[in-house]
Coordinates of C-alpha atoms in Angstrom, one line a residue:
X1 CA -20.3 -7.1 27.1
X2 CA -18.5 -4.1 26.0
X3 CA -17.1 -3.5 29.5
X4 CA -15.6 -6.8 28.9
X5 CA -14.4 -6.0 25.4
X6 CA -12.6 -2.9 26.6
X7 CA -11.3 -4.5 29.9
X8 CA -9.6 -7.3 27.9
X9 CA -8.3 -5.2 25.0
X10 CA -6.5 -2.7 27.5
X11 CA -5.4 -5.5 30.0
X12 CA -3.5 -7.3 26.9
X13 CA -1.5 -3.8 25.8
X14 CA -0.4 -3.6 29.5
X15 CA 0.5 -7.1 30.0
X16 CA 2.4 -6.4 26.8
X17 CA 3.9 -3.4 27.7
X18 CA 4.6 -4.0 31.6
X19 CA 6.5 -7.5 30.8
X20 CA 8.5 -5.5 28.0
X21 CA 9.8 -2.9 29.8
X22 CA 10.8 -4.8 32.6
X23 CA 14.6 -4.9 31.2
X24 CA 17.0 -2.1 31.3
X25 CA 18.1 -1.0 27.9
X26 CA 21.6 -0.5 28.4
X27 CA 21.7 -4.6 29.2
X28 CA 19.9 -5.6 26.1
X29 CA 21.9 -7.7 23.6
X30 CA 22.6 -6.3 20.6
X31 CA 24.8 -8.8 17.8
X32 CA 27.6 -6.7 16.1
X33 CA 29.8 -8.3 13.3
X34 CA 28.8 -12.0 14.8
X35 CA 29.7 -10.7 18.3
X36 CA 27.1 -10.4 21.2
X37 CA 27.5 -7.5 23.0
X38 CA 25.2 -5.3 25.2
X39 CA 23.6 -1.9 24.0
X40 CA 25.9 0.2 26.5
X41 CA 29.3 -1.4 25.1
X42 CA 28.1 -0.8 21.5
X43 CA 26.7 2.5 21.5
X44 CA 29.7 5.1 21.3
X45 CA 27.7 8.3 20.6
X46 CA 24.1 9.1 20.6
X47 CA 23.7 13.1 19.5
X48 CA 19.7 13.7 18.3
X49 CA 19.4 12.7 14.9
X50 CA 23.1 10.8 14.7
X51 CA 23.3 7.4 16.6
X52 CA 26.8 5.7 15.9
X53 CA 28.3 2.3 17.3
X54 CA 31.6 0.7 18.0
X55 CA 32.5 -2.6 17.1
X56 CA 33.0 -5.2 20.2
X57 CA 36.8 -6.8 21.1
X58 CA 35.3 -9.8 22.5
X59 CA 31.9 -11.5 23.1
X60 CA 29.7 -11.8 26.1
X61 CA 30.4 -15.0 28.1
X62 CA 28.1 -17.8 26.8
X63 CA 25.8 -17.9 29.6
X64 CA 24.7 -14.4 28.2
X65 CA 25.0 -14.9 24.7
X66 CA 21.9 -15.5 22.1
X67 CA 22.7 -19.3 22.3
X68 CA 21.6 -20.3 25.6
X69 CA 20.5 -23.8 26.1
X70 CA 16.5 -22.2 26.6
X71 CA 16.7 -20.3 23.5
X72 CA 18.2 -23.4 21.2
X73 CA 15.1 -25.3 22.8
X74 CA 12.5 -22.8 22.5
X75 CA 13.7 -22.7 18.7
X76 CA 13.7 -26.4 18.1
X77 CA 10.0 -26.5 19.8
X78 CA 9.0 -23.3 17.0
X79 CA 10.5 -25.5 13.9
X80 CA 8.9 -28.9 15.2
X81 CA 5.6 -27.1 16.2
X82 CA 5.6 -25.3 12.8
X83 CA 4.8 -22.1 14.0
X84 CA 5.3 -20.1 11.4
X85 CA 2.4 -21.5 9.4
X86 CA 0.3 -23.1 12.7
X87 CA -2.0 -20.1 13.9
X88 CA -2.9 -19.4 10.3
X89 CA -4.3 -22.6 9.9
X90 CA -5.7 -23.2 13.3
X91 CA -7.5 -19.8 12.4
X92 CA -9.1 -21.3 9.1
X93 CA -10.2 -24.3 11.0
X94 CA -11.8 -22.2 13.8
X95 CA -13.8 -20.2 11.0
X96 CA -15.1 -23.6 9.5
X97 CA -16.1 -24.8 13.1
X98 CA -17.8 -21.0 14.0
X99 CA -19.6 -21.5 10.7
X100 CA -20.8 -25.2 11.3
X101 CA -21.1 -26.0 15.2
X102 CA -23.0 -24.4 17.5
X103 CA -22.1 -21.3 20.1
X104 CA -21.5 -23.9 22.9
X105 CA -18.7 -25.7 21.1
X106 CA -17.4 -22.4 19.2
X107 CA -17.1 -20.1 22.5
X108 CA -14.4 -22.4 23.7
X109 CA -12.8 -22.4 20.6
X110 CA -12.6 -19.1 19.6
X111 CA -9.8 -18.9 22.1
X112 CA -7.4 -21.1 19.9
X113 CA -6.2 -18.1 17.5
X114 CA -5.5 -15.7 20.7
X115 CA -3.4 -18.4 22.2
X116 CA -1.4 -19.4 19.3
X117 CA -0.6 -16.2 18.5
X118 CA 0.5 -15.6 21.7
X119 CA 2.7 -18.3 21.9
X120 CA 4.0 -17.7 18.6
X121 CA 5.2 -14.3 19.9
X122 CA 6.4 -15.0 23.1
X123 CA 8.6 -17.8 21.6
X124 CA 9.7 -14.9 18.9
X125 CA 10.6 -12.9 21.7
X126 CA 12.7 -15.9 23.4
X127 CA 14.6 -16.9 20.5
X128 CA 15.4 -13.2 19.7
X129 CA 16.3 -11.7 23.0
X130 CA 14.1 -8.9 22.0
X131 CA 10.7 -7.9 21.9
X132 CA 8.8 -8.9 18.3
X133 CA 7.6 -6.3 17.4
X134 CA 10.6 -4.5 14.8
X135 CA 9.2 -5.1 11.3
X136 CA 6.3 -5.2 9.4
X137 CA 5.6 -8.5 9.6
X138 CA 5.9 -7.9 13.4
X139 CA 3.6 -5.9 13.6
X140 CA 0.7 -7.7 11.2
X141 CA 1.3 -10.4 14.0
X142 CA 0.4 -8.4 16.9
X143 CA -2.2 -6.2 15.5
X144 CA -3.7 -10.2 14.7
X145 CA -3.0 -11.1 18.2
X146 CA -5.0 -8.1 19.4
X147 CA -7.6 -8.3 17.4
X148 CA -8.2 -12.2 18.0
X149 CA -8.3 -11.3 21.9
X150 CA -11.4 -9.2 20.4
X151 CA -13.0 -12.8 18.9
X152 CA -14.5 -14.7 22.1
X153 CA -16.3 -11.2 23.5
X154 CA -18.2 -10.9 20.7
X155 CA -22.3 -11.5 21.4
X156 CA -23.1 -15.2 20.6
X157 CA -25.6 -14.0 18.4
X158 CA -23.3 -11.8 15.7
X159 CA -22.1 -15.0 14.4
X160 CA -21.2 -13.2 10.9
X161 CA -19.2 -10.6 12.6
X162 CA -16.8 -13.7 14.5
X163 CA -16.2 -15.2 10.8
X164 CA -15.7 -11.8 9.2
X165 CA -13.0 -11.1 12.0
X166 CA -11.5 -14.2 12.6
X167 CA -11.1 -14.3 8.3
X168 CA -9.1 -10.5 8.6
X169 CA -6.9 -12.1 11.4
X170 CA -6.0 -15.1 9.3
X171 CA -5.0 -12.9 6.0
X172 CA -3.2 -10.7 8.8
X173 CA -1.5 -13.8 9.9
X174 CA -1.0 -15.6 6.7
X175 CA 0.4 -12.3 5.3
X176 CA 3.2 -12.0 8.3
X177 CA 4.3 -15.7 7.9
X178 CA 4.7 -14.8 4.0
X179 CA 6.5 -11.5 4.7
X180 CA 9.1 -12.9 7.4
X181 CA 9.6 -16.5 8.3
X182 CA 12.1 -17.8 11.2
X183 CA 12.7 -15.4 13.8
X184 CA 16.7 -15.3 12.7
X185 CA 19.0 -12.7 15.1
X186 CA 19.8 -9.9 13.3
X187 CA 21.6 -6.6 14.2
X188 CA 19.3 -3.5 15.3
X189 CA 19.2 -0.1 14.9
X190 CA 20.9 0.5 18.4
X191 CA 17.7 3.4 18.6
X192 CA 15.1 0.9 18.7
X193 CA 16.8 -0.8 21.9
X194 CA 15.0 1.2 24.0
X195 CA 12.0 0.5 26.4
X196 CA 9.9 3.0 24.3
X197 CA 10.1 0.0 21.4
X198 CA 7.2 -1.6 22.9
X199 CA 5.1 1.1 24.5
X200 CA 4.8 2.9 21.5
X201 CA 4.5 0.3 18.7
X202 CA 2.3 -1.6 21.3
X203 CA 0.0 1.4 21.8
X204 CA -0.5 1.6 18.2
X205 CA -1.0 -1.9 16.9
X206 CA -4.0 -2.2 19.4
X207 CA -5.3 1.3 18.2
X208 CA -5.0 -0.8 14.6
X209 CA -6.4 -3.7 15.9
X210 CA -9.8 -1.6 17.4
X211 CA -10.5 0.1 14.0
X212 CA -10.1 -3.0 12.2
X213 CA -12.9 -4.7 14.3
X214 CA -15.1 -1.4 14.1
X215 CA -14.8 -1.6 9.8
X216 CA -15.6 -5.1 10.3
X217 CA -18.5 -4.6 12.6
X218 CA -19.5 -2.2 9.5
X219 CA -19.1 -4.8 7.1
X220 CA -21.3 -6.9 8.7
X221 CA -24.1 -5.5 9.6
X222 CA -25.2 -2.0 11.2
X223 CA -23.2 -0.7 13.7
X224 CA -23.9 1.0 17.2
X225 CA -23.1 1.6 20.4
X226 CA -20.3 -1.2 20.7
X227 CA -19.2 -0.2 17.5
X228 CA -18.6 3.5 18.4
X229 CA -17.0 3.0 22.0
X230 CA -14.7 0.8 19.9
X231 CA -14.0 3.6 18.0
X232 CA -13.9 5.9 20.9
X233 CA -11.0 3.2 22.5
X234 CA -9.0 3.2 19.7
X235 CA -9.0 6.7 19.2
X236 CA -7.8 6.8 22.9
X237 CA -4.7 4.3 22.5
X238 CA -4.2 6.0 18.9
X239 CA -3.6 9.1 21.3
X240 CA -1.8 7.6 23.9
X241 CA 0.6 6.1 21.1
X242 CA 1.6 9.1 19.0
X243 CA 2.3 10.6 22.4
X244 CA 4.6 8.0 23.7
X245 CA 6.0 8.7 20.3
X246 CA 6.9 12.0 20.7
X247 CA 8.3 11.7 23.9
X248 CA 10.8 9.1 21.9
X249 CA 11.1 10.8 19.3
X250 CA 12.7 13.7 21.7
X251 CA 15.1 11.2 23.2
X252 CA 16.3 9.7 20.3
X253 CA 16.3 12.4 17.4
X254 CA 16.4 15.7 20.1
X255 CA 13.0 16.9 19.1
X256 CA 9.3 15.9 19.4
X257 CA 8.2 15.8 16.4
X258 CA 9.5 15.5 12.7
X259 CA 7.0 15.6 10.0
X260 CA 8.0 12.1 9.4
X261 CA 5.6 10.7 7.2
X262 CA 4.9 7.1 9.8
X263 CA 4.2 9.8 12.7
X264 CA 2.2 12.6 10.7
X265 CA -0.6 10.0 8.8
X266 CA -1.2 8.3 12.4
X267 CA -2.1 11.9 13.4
X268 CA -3.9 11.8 10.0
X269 CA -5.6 8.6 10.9
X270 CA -6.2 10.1 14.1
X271 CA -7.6 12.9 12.7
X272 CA -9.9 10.6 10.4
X273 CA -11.4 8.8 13.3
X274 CA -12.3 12.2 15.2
X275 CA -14.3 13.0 12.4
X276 CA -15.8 9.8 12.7
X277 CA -16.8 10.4 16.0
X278 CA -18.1 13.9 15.2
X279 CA -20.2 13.0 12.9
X280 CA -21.9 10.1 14.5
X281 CA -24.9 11.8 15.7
X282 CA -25.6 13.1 12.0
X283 CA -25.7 9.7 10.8
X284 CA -28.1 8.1 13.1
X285 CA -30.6 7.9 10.5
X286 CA -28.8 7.1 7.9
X287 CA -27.1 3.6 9.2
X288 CA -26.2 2.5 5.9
X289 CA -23.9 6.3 5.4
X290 CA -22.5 5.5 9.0
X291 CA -21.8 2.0 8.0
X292 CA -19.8 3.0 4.9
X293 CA -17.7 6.1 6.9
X294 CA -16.7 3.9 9.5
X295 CA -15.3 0.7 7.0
X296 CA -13.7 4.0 4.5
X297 CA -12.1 5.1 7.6
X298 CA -10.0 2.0 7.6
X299 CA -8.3 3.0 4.6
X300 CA -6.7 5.5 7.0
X301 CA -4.7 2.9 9.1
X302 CA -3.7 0.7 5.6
X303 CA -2.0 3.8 4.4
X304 CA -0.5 4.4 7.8
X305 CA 0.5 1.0 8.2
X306 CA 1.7 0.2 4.4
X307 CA 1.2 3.2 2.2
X308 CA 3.7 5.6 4.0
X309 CA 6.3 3.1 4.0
X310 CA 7.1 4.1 0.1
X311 CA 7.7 7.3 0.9
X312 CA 10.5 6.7 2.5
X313 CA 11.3 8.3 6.5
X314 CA 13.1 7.1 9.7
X315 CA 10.5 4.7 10.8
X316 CA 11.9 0.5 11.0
X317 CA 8.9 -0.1 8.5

């Protein structure tokens, strides 16, 4: 079962991330003053820290332009399919059926909110031209899509722990449909057209996604091995993440790493979780201590997530 829980988990971030860098970023549409235009005819000057662009003399032909017959449909099928509210409530339903029908029924439907939010994404990412994944509502969507791929691996038996989860992945959805509606086109930071866009953020949201179903597994009830190999993948994509990072970081700002508050509190958060681990062994007989270090560790990725953003820095959110 956890095998199965890893395999799944990692095999959705490199879907994710194979599909999204299959495009070369000096093609990738960028819209300037109402214009649409491609990243390498808007970019004029890209020195480390200073990224400046031109304005465009004419559009790309419409063939190439955001309003391409299967973008205006793919829109029209998100408004008549109501997808900014839809996996929210297809979530709730799926908690009241997990609470009141038996595992036969439910393990089929515990699939719903994955594929909803799936298809809410890749239907973003249509409409857009660009990957989802550029705000903070963004994000609360696809650390909610991770974690719902999380839902039908769960033992049949830990029927507490699917509610719990499936409950955090409709607040995390309800709270991204609150925080940013329709998908509309806007203009980008010309840095964040890069391939590194979702690598990185893609890294990190299923880091998130991993602690939030280890605190959760800590909610309800004790936690063990699963729990802590959770841990122990999240703390490995939480890694890999702030690496990729870096490594963008040095290509769009000249240097690896910045003090920035986003990038130094995931190494916090990294740092948190280490600890975690580390301390595992001294808690094995005190289940209720390791139950309440691992849910308190959580607090580590909310900061990260939401808490650094009011201190300001040169992260998108």
């Amino acid at each position: 079962m956890l095998t199965r829980l890893t395999d799944i988990v990692i095999t959705v971030v490199l879907a994710f991330v194979a599909t999204a860098c299959g495009s070369v970023d000096s093609g990738r549409q960028v819209l300037v003053a109402g214009r649409v235009a491609t990243f390498e005819s808007v970019v004029s000057y890209c020195d480390g820290d200073t990224v400046a662009a031109q304005g465009i003399s004419r559009p790309l032909p419409v063939g190439s332009s955001y309003l391409t017959a299967e973008r205006v449909g793919v829109e029209r099928a998100w408004n008549t399919m109501h997808m900014r509210w839809l996996p929210t409530v297809a979530i709730v339903l799926t908690v009241v059926l997990c609470i009141f029908t038996p595992y036969r029924i439910t393990r089929v439907i515990r699939w719903i909110p994955l594929l909803l939010l799936a298809s809410d994404m890749v239907m973003r990412w249509v409409m857009t031209g660009a990957v989802p994944i550029t705000t903070g509502a963004d994000t609360l969507r696809a650390i909610a899509m991770f974690a719902a791929a999380c839902v039908p691996f769960i033992p049949r038996e830990d029927r507490r722990m699917t509610v719990l989860l499936l409950c955090a992945v409709a607040i995390l959805a309800a709270t991204a449909a609150i925080m940013g509606g329709h998908p509309a086109v806007n203009p980008l930071n010309p840095t964040l057209l890069s391939s590194w866009l979702p690598v990185h953020v893609g890294l990190m949201m299923a880091a998130y996604s991993l602690m939030l179903c280890a605190a959760v597994a800590a909610i309800a009830g004790p936690v063990g091995r699963l729990t802590f190999r959770t841990i122990v993948a999240g703390e490995a994509l939480l890694a890999a993440g702030i690496t990729v990072g870096a490594l963008w970081a040095a290509e769009a700002w000249g240097r690896y790493w910045a003090w920035d508050p986003k990038e130094t509190w995931a190494l916090v958060t990294s740092l948190v979780y280490a600890a975690v681990l580390a301390s595992w062994g001294a808690t094995a007989k005190r289940p209720e201590l390791r139950r309440a270090v691992v849910a308190l560790a959580f607090l580590a990725v909310v900061f990260t997530w939401w808490g650094v953003n009011r201190l300001g820095g040169l992260h998108a959110y």
